Coordinates of C-alpha atoms in Angstrom, one line a residue:
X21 CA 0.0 0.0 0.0
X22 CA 1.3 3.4 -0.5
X23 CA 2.0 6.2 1.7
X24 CA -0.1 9.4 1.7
X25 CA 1.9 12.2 0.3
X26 CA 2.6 15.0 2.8
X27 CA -0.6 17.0 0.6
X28 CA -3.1 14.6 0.7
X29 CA -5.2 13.5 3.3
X30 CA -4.7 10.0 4.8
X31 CA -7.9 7.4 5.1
X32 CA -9.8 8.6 8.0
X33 CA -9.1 6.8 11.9
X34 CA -12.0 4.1 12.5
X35 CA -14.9 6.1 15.2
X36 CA -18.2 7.5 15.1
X37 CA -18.6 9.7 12.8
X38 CA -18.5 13.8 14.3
X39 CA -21.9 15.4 13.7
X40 CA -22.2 18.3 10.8
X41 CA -21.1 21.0 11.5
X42 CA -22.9 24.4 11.6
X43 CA -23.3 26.3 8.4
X44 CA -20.6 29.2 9.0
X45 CA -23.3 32.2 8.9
X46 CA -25.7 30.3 11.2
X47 CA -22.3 29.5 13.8
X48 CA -21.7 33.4 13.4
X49 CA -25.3 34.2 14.8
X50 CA -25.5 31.6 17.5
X51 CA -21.9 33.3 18.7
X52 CA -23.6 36.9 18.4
X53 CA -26.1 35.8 20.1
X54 CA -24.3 35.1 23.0
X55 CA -21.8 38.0 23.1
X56 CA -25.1 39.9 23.1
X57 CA -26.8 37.8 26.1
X58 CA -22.9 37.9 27.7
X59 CA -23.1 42.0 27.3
X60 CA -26.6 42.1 28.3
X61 CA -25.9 40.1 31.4
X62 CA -23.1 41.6 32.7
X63 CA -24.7 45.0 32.0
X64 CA -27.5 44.1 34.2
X65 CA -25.1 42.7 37.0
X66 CA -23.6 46.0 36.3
X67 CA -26.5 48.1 37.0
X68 CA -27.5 45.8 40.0
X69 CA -23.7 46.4 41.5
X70 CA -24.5 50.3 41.4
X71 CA -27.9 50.2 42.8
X72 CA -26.6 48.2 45.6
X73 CA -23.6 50.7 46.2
X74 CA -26.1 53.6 46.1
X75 CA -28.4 52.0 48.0
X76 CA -25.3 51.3 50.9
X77 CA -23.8 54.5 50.5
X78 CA -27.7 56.4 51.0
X79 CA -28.3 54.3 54.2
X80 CA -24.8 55.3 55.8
X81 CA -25.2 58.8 55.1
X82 CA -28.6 58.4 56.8
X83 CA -27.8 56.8 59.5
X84 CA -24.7 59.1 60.2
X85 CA -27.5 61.6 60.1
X86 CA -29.4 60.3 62.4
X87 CA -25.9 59.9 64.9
X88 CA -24.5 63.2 64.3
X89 CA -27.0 65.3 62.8
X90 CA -26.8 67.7 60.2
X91 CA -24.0 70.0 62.1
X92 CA -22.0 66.9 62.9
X93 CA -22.3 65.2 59.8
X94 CA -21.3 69.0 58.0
X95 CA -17.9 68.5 60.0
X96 CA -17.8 64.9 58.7
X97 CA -18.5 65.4 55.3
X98 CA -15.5 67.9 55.8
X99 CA -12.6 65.5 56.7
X100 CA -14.2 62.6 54.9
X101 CA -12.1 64.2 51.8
X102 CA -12.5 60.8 49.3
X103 CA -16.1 60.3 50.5
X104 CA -16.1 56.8 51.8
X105 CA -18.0 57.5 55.2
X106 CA -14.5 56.8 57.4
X107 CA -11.9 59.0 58.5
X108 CA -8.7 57.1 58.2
X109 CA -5.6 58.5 60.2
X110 CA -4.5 60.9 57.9
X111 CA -7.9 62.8 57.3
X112 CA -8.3 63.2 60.9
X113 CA -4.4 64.2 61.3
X114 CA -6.0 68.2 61.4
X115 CA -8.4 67.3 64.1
X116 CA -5.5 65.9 65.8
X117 CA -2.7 68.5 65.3
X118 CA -5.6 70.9 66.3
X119 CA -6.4 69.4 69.5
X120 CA -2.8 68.5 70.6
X121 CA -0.8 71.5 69.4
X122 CA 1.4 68.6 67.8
X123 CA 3.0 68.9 64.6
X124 CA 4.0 65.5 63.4
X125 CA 7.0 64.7 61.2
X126 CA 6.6 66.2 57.8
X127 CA 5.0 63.3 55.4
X128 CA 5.4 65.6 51.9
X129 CA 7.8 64.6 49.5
X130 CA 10.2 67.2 50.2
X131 CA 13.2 65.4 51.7
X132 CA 14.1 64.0 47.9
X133 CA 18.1 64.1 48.6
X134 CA 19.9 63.6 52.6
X135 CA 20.6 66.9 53.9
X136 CA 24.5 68.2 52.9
X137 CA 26.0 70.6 55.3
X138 CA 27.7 72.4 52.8
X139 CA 24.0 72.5 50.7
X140 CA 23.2 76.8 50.0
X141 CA 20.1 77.7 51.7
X142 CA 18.4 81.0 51.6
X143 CA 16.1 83.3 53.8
X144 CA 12.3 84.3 52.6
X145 CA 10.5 86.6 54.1
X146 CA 6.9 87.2 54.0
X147 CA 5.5 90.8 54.1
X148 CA 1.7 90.9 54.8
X149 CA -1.1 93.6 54.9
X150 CA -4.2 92.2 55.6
X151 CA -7.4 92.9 53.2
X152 CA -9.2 96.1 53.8
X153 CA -12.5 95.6 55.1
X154 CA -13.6 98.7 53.1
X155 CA -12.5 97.8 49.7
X156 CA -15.7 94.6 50.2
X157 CA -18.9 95.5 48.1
X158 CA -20.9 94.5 51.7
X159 CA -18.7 97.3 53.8
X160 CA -21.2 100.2 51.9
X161 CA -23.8 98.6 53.8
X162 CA -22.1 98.3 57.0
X163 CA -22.1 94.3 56.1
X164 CA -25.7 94.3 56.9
X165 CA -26.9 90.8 56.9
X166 CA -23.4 89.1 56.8
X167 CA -22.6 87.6 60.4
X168 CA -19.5 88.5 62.3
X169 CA -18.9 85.3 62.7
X170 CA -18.7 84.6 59.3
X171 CA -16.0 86.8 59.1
X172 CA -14.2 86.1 62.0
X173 CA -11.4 83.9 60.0
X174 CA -10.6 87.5 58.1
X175 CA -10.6 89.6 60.6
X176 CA -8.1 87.7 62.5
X177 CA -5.6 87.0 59.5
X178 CA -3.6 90.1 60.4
X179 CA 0.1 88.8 60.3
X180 CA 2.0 86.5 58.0
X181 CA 2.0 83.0 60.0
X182 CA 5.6 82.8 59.3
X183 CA 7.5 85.8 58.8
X184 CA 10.7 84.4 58.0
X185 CA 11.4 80.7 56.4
X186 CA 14.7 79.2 55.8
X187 CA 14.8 77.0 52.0
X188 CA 17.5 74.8 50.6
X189 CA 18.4 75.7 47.5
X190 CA 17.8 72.5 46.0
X191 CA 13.6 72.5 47.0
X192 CA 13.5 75.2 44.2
X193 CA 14.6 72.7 41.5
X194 CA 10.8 72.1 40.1
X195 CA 11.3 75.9 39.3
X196 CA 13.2 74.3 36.6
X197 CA 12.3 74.1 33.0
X198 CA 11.4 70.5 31.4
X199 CA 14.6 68.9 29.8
X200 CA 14.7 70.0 26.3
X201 CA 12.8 73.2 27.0
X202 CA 14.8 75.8 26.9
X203 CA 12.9 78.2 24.6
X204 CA 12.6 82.3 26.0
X205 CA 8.7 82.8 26.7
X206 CA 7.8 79.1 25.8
X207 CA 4.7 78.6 29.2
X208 CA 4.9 74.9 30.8
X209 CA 3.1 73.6 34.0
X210 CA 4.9 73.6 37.3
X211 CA 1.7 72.2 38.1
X212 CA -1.1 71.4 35.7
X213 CA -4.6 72.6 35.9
X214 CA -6.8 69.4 36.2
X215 CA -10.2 71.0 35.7
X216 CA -12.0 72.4 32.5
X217 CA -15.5 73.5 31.7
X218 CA -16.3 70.2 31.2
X219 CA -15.2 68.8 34.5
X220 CA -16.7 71.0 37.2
X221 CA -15.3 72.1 40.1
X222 CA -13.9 71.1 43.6
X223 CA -16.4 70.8 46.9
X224 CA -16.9 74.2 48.6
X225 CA -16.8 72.0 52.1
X226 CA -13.5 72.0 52.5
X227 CA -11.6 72.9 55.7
X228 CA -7.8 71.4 55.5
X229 CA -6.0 70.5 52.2
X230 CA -5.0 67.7 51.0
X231 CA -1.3 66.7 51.4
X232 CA 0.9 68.0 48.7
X233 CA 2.9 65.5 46.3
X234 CA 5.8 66.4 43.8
X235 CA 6.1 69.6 42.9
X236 CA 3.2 71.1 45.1
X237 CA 5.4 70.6 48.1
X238 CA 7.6 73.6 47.6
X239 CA 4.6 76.0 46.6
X240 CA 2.9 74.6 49.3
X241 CA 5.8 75.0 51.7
X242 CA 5.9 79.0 50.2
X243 CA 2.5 80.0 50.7
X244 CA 2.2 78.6 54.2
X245 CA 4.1 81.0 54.9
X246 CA 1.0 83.6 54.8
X247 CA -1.3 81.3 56.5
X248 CA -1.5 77.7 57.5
X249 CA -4.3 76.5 55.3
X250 CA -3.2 77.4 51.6
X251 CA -5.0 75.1 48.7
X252 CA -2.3 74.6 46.1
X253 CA -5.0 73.5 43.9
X254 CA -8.0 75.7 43.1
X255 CA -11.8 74.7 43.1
X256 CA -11.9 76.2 39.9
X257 CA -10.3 76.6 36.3
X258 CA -7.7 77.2 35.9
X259 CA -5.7 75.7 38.2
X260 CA -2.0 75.2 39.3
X261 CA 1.2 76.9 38.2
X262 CA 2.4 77.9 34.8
X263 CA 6.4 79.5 34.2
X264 CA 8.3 80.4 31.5
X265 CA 12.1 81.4 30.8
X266 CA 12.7 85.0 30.8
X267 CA 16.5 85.3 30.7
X268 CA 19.4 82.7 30.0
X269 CA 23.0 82.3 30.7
X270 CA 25.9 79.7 30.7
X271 CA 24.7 78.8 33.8
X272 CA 21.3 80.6 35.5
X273 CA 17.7 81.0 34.2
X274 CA 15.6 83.7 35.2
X275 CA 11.9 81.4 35.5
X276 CA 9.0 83.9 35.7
X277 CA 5.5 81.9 37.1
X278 CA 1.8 82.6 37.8
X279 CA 0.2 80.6 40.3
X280 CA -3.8 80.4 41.6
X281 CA -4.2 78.9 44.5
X282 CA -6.5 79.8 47.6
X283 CA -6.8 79.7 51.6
X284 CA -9.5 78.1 53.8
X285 CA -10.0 81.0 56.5
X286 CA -11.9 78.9 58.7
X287 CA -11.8 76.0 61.2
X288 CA -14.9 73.6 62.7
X289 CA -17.6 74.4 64.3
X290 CA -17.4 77.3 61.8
X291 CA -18.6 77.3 58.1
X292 CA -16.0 77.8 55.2
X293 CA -14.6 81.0 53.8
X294 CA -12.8 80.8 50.9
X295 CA -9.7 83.6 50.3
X296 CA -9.0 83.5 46.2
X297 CA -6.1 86.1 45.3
X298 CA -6.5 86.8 41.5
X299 CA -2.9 85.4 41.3
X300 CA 0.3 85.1 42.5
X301 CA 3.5 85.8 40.6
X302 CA 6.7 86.5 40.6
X303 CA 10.7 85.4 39.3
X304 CA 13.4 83.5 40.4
X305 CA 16.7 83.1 39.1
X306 CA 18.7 80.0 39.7
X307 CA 21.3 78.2 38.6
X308 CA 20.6 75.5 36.1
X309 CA 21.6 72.8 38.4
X310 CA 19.2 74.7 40.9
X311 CA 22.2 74.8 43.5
X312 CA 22.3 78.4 43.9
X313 CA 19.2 80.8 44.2
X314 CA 20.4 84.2 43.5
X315 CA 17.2 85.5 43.3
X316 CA 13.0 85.1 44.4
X317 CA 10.0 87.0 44.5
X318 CA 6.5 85.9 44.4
X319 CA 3.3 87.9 45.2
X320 CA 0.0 89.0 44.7
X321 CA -0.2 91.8 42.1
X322 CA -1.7 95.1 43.5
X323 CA -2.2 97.7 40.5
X324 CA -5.9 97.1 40.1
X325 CA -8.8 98.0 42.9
X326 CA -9.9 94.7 43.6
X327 CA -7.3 91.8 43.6
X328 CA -9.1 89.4 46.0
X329 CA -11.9 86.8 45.3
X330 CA -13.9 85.8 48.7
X331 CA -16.7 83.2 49.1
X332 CA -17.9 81.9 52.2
X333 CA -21.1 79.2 53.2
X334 CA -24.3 79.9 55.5
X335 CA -25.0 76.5 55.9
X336 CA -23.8 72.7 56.9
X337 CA -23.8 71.1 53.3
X338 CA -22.5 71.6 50.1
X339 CA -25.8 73.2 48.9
X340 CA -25.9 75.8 51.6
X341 CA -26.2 79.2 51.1
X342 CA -23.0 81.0 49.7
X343 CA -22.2 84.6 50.2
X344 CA -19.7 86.0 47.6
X345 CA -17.4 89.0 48.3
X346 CA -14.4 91.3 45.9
X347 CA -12.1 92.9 47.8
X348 CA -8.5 94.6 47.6
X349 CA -5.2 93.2 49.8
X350 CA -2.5 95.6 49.8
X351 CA 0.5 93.8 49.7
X352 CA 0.7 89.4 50.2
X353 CA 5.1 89.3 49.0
X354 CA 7.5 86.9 49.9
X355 CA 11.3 87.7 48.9
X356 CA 14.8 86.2 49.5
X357 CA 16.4 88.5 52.1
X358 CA 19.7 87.3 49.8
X359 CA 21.4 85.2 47.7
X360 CA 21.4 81.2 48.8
X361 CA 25.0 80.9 50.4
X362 CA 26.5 77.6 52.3
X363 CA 26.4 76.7 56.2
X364 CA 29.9 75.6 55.8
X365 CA 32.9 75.6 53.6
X366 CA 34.6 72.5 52.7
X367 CA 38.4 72.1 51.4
X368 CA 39.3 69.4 49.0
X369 CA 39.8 67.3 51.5
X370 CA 36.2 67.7 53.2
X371 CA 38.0 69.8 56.3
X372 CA 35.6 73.0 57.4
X373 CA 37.0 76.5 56.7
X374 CA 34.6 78.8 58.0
X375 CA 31.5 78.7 59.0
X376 CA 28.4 81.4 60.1
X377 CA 29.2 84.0 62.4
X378 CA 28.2 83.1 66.2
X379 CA 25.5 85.7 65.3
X380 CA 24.0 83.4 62.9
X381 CA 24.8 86.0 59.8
X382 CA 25.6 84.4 56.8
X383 CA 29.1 84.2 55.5
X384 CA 29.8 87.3 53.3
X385 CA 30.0 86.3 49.9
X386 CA 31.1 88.2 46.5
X387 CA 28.8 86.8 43.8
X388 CA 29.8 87.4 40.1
X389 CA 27.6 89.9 37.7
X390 CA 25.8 87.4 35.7
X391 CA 25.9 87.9 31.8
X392 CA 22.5 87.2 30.1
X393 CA 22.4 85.9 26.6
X394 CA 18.8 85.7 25.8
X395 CA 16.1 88.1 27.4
X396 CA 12.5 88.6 27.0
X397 CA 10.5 91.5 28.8
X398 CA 8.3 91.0 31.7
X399 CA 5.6 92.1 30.2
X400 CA 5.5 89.7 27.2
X401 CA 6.0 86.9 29.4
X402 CA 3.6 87.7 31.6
X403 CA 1.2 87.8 28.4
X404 CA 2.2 84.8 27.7
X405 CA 1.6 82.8 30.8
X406 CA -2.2 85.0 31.2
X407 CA -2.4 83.1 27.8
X408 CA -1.8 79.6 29.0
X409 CA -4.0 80.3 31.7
X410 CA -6.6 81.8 30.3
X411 CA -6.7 81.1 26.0
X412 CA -9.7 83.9 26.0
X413 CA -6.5 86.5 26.1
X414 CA -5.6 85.4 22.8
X415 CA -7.5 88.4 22.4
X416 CA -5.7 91.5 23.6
X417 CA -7.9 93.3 26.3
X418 CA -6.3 96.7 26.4
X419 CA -6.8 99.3 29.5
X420 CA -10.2 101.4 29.1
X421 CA -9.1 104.4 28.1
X422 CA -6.2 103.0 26.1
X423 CA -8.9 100.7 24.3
X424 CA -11.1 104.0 22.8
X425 CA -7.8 106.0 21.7
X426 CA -6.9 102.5 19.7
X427 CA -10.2 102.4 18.1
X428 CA -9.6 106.2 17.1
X429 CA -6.6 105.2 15.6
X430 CA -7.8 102.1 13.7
X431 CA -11.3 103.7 13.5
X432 CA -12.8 100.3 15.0
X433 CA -15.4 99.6 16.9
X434 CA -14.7 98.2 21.3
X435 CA -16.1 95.4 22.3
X436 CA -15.9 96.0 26.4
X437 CA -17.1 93.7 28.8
X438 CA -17.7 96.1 32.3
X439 CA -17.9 93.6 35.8
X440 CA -18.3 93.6 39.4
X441 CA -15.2 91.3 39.9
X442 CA -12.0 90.8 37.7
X443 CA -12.3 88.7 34.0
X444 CA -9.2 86.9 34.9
X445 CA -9.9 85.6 38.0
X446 CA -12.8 83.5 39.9
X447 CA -15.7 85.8 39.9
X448 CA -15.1 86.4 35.7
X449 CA -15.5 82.2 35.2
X450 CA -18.5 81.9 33.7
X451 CA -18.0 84.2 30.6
X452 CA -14.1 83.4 30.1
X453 CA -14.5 79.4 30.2
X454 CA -17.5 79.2 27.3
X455 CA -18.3 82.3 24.7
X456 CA -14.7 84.0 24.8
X457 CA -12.5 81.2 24.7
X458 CA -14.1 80.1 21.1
X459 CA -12.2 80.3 18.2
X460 CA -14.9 81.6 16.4
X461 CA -15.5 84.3 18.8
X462 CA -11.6 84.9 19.0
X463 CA -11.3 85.5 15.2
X464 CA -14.2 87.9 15.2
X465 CA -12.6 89.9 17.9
X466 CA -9.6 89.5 17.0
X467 CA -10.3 91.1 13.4
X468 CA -13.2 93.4 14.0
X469 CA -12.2 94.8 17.4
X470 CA -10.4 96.5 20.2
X471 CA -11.2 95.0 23.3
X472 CA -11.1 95.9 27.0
X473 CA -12.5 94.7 30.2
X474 CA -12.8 96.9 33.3
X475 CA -14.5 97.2 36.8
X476 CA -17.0 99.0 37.9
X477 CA -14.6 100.5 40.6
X478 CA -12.5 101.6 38.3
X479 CA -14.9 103.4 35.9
X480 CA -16.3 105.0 39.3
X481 CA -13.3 106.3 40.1
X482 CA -12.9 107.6 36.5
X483 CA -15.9 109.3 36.4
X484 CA -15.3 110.8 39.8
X485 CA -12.1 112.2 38.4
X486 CA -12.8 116.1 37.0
X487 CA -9.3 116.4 35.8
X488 CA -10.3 114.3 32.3
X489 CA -13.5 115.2 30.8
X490 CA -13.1 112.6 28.2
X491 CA -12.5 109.6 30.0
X492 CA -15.2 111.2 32.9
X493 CA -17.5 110.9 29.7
X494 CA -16.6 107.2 28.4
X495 CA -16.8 106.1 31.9
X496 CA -20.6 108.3 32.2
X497 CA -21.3 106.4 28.9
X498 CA -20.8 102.7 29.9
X499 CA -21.7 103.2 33.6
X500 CA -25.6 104.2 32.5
X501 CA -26.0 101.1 30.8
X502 CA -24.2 98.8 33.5
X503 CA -26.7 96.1 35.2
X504 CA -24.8 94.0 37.7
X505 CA -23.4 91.4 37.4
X506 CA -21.8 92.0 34.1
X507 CA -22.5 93.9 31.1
X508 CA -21.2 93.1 27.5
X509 CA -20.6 96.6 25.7
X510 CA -20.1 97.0 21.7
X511 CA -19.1 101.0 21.3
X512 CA -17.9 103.8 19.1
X513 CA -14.3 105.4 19.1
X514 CA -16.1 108.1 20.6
X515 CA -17.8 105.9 23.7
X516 CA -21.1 105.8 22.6
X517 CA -22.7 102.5 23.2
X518 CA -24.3 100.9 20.3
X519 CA -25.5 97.6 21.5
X520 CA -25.1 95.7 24.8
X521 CA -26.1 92.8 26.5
X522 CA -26.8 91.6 30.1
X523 CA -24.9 88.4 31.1
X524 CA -27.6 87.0 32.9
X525 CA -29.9 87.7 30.1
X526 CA -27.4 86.1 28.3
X527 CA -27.6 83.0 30.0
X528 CA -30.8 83.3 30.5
X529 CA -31.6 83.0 26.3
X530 CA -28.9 80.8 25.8
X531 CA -30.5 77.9 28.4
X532 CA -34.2 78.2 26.5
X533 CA -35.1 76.7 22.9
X534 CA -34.2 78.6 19.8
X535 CA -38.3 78.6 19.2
X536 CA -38.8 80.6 22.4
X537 CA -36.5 83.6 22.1
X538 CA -38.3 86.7 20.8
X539 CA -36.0 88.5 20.4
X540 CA -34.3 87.9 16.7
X541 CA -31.5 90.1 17.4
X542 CA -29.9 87.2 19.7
X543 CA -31.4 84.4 18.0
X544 CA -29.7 81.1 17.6
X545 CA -27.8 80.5 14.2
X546 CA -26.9 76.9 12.6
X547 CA -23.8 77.6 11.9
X548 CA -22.3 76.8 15.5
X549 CA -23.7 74.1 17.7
X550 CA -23.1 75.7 21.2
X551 CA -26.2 78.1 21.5
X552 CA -23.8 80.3 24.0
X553 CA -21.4 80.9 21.0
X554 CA -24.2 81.4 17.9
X555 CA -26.1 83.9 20.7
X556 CA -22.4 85.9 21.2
X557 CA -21.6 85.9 17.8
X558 CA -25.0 87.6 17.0
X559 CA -24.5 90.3 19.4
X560 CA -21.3 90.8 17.9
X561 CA -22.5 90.7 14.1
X562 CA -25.3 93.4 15.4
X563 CA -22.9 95.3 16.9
X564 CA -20.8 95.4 13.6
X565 CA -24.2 96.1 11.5
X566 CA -25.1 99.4 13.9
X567 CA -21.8 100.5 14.4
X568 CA -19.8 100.4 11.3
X569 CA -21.6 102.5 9.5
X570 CA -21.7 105.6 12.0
X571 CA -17.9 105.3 12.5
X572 CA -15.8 108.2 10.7
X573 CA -14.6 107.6 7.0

């Protein structure tokens, strides 16, 4: 008998016979089939999982109502940060350090390398004025309604906690840039912002902040300084810390950063207050092996009226009552008293020269003049980092009275939004974050306009002002069509307002159905999807179609 060659089949082994199988487009339903009962199954054990975790998590909370009642479960809530219904060690650590006077061993990430003797460390000090209780919108009332109590945490923050702070040299390192970025003016994140729009924001009932990881720990370290509850992160977008280079040489960097961060003013039994400086910012220059420190400032810019964001709770849950406040803080600084210089001096052979005086003075040191090859102005990279933070100042918003004399000189039209609180910090969010960060929007104002922004302090104080009849009248002109909170402004060269819009009418028409609003001048259009950026872009197109033809050939 012959062999089967290696491409043909042998005779088949003795056995029953296998049944038929399945025609292949009937096997590829039945296996549909069940993937589909599989998904639908473990869909519904999904489902069931959740309802049961609801259902657990909604009888805990009641029955911790029922122990502590709503007052004691408000202070729960408060140190139950990731919302599990226990407080583990480290969540009641504040409780602790409160009650004991204790302060345990540092647990932030800020001992990265041994301490070295012959390390350079450097002095900060903190100079503090306290807020003044006259620059708040309640003060023209006499604060009627607005408990003393609820105010208590303010009016005690008189003094920087810690006037003076010794730093090693090396905890400034995550002042450095990125390796490989080493571009003048190029913005990266010290620490990024994790919210958006789209996200939300962070609970109101807060008391004590979380422990600080990575680079948070020196900015942390910095701004408890001023007080001993600072929030590196902010409950709202934009968060964190942005820098960019400003000056290199063989050896240093001059970093310039803006950081938003906030304080907790307030301590169980007592409700939160929130204390929101627009910013902070500032420079340091370090070597590029951030060894030596020649140079740091950080604080809270003071040009403008206001410069202080305030919010504070009537109630014990996160739906309770808020108050909301402006105000104006004179001076919040922190600078390096010198140079970083070493403890000790070591020869070659690791024997001690010299060390401090007995006084505790630094060693007198001559530091050499350091020769800059790139610089970039302050001013740009301050743009630059507002722009990072905030992509709506892809737009230039000029100063108000600089804004008309451009539009003279370009014979344009201003587009001026006029507020109760700054656009570039908490109390502008709602406009900033949708309508004015849209490319859309952007182009239009970038081609069409000269824009400005501006408070209603400010305009107050211009119209106040006899010595400039001009910019008395601009501010007259916007100031009779202001409606708190905000008021969007489309004007001539000359100040003369020729269409304007409420923005809580705003938001008002831009939450109802296109076949609702009357009004066809802010009707939707179907050219944009988001209703809040056809409704804008309307105004503006109005603006254009009423102005443009009254402005001067």
């Amino acid at each position: 008998m012959g062999r089967a060659r290696p491409c043909e089949r042998g005779p088949p082994s003795p056995g029953p016979a296998a049944p038929p199988a399945p025609p292949p487009r009937r096997a590829r339903a039945l296996a549909l089939l069940g993937a589909l009962l599989a998904a639908a199954a473990a869909a519904a054990a999904a489902q069931a999982y959740a309802r049961h975790t609801e259902a657990q998590a909604a009888a805990r909370q009641e029955s911790a109502l029922k122990a502590l009642g709503t007052e004691g479960l408000f202070l729960f809530s408060s140190l139950d940060t990731d919302r599990d219904m226990y407080i583990s060690p480290e969540e009641f650590r504040p409780i602790a350090e409160k009650l004991t006077g204790a302060t345990p061993t540092a647990s932030y990430e800020e001992e990265e390398l041994p301490p070295d003797p012959s390390e350079e460390t450097l002095t900060i000090e903190a100079r503090f004025q306290p807020l003044l209780p006259e620059s708040m919108t309640k003060s023209k009332d006499g604060f009627l309604g607005v408990s003393r109590l609820a105010l208590s945490g303010l009016r005690n923050w008189t003094t920087a906690a810690s006037p003076r702070a010794v730093f090693a040299a090396r905890h400034f390192r995550p002042f450095l840039p990125p390796r490989g970025q080493v571009e003048l003016g190029e913005p990266w994140w010290i620490i990024p912002s994790e919210l958006s729009v789209f996200t939300g924001y962070l609970s109101n009932n807060r008391f004590y902040p979380p422990p600080p990881k990575g680079k948070e720990v020196i900015i942390h370290r910095l701004l408890s300084m001023f007080h001993p509850r600072p929030f590196v992160k902010t409950r709202f977008a934009p968060q964190g810390a942005v820098a960019c280079l400003t000056a290199i040489s063989d050896f240093y960097y001059t970093v310039m950063f803006r950081i938003h961060a906030e304080f907790q003013l307030s301590e169980p039994p007592d409700f939160p207050f929130w204390f929101s400086p627009g910013q902070f910012t500032g420079h340091i220059i370090l070597s590029k092996d951030a060894t030596h420190v020649r140079d740091f400032r950080l604080f809270v810019p003071n040009h403008r009226s206001l410069n202080v964001d305030m919010e504070w709770l009537y109630g014990a849950s996160e739906s309770s009552n808020m108050e909301v406040d402006i105000g104006y803080i004179p001076q919040m600084e922190l600078e390096a008293t010198s140079p970083s210089v070493p403890s000790v001096i070591l020869d070659e052979d690791g024997n001690m020269i010299d060390s401090r005086l007995p006084s505790g003075e630094p060693l007198q040191f001559v530091f050499e003049e350091i020769k800059w090859q790139q610089e970039l102005s302050w001013e740009e990279a301050a743009r630059r980092l507002e722009v990072a933070m905030y992509p709506f100042k892809k737009v230039t918003y000029l100063p108000f009275t600089e804004a008309f004399a451009q539009a003279q000189a370009k014979n344009k039209l201003v587009h001026s939004i006029l507020l109760w609180g700054a656009l570039d910090d908490q109390s502008g969010r709602t406009l900033r974050e949708t309508v004015l960060e849209s490319s859309p929007i952007l182009a239009l104002l970038n081609e069409s306009f000269i824009s400005t922004w501006s408070l209603v302090k400010e305009l107050e104080d211009l119209q106040n002002n006899q010595e400039n009849p001009s910019h008395k009248k601009l501010a007259d002109l916007h100031l009779e069509k202001y409606s708190f909170p905000v008021e969007m402004m489309l004007c001539l060269p000359n100040g003369t307002v020729v269409h304007h819009i409420n923005a809580n009418y705003f938001l008002d028409i831009t939450s109802m159905k296109p076949e609702d609003v009357e009004n066809n001048v802010f009707s939707f259009s179907s050219t944009f999807e988001d209703p809040s950026t056809a409704t804008y872009m309307q105004f503006l197109k109005e603006g254009l179609r009423r102005g443009l033809p009254l402005l001067q050939p």
